[in-house]
Amino acid sequence: MAGDVAALRALAHPVRLGIMRRLAERPETCACDFTELFDVAQPTISQHLKVLREAGLVRTRRRGTQICYSINGGGLAAVLETVAALHPAALADAG
């Protein structure tokens, strides 16, 4: 339950949601690439990525001196299950 709350809270911030959208389009995005997309400084991006990582929504891979980020499918699946459990009949009707 606490993990679900952390993940939902992490996704509630517009920059973090934007990061997740970008990672859905381009996995293995390096942290430095996000500063071009959002009007925030590198330390702020790093903090947002830390929140997403601690919530289990992203994973990291070191590539030389860069750290690249991708969506953690398991973490995202857990969020989807949590949201679906809030109203499973409505989701079944929509599909």
Short mmCIF file of C-alpha atoms in Angstrom, two decimals:
data_model
loop_
_atom_site.label_atom_id
_atom_site.label_comp_id
_atom_site.label_asym_id
_atom_site.label_seq_id
_atom_site.Cartn_x
_atom_site.Cartn_y
_atom_site.Cartn_z
CA MET A 1 0.00 0.00 0.00
CA ALA A 2 2.76 2.47 0.89
CA GLY A 3 4.51 1.69 -2.40
CA ASP A 4 1.33 2.43 -4.30
CA VAL A 5 0.98 5.79 -2.59
CA ALA A 6 4.62 6.68 -3.30
CA ALA A 7 4.23 5.76 -6.97
CA LEU A 8 0.99 7.69 -7.39
CA ARG A 9 2.47 10.68 -5.58
CA ALA A 10 5.53 10.51 -7.83
CA LEU A 11 3.36 10.55 -10.95
CA ALA A 12 1.28 13.46 -9.66
CA HIS A 13 4.00 16.03 -10.35
CA PRO A 14 3.89 17.48 -13.91
CA VAL A 15 7.64 17.21 -14.51
CA ARG A 16 7.80 13.61 -13.28
CA LEU A 17 4.78 12.67 -15.39
CA GLY A 18 6.51 14.32 -18.34
CA ILE A 19 9.67 12.33 -17.65
CA MET A 20 7.63 9.12 -17.67
CA ARG A 21 5.99 10.09 -20.95
CA ARG A 22 9.40 10.76 -22.48
CA LEU A 23 10.72 7.42 -21.23
CA ALA A 24 7.70 5.68 -22.77
CA GLU A 25 8.73 7.17 -26.12
CA ARG A 26 12.50 6.84 -25.69
CA PRO A 27 13.81 4.26 -23.22
CA GLU A 28 17.41 4.62 -22.10
CA THR A 29 17.26 8.41 -21.91
CA CYS A 30 20.18 10.00 -20.08
CA ALA A 31 19.49 12.39 -17.23
CA CYS A 32 21.13 15.31 -19.03
CA ASP A 33 18.62 15.00 -21.90
CA PHE A 34 15.69 15.92 -19.64
CA THR A 35 16.94 19.45 -18.98
CA GLU A 36 16.27 20.29 -22.62
CA LEU A 37 12.64 19.18 -22.30
CA PHE A 38 11.73 20.89 -19.06
CA ASP A 39 12.59 24.40 -17.99
CA VAL A 40 14.39 23.30 -14.82
CA ALA A 41 18.03 22.92 -13.80
CA GLN A 42 19.93 19.62 -13.77
CA PRO A 43 19.80 19.27 -9.94
CA THR A 44 16.00 19.56 -10.09
CA ILE A 45 15.81 16.88 -12.79
CA SER A 46 18.06 14.66 -10.69
CA GLN A 47 15.74 15.08 -7.72
CA HIS A 48 12.69 14.19 -9.82
CA LEU A 49 14.46 11.11 -11.19
CA LYS A 50 15.39 10.10 -7.64
CA VAL A 51 11.72 10.28 -6.59
CA LEU A 52 10.70 8.13 -9.58
CA ARG A 53 13.49 5.64 -8.86
CA GLU A 54 12.61 5.37 -5.16
CA ALA A 55 8.94 4.85 -6.10
CA GLY A 56 10.01 1.91 -8.28
CA LEU A 57 8.86 3.51 -11.53
CA VAL A 58 12.22 3.85 -13.28
CA ARG A 59 15.43 1.87 -13.40
CA THR A 60 18.93 3.03 -14.19
CA ARG A 61 21.83 1.79 -16.26
CA ARG A 62 25.27 3.32 -16.34
CA ARG A 63 26.69 4.01 -19.79
CA GLY A 64 30.21 5.31 -19.34
CA THR A 65 29.88 8.41 -17.18
CA GLN A 66 26.17 8.85 -17.94
CA ILE A 67 23.23 7.32 -16.13
CA CYS A 68 20.38 6.33 -18.42
CA TYR A 69 16.80 5.83 -17.31
CA SER A 70 14.03 3.50 -18.46
CA ILE A 71 10.57 2.71 -17.16
CA ASN A 72 10.45 -0.15 -14.69
CA GLY A 73 7.65 -2.26 -16.15
CA GLY A 74 6.95 -4.01 -12.85
CA GLY A 75 6.55 -0.76 -10.95
CA LEU A 76 4.27 0.70 -13.58
CA ALA A 77 2.20 -2.50 -13.71
CA ALA A 78 1.66 -2.26 -9.94
CA VAL A 79 0.32 1.29 -10.34
CA LEU A 80 -2.01 0.17 -13.12
CA GLU A 81 -3.34 -2.66 -10.94
CA THR A 82 -3.94 -0.24 -8.08
CA VAL A 83 -5.88 2.15 -10.28
CA ALA A 84 -7.86 -0.69 -11.90
CA ALA A 85 -8.85 -1.99 -8.48
CA LEU A 86 -10.51 1.33 -7.68
CA HIS A 87 -13.27 0.66 -10.20
CA PRO A 88 -12.79 -2.60 -12.12
CA ALA A 89 -16.32 -2.62 -13.59
CA ALA A 90 -15.82 0.77 -15.24
CA LEU A 91 -12.56 -0.38 -16.79
CA ALA A 92 -14.15 -3.58 -18.09
CA ASP A 93 -16.95 -1.58 -19.70
CA ALA A 94 -14.45 0.78 -21.35
CA GLY A 95 -12.53 -2.09 -22.95
#
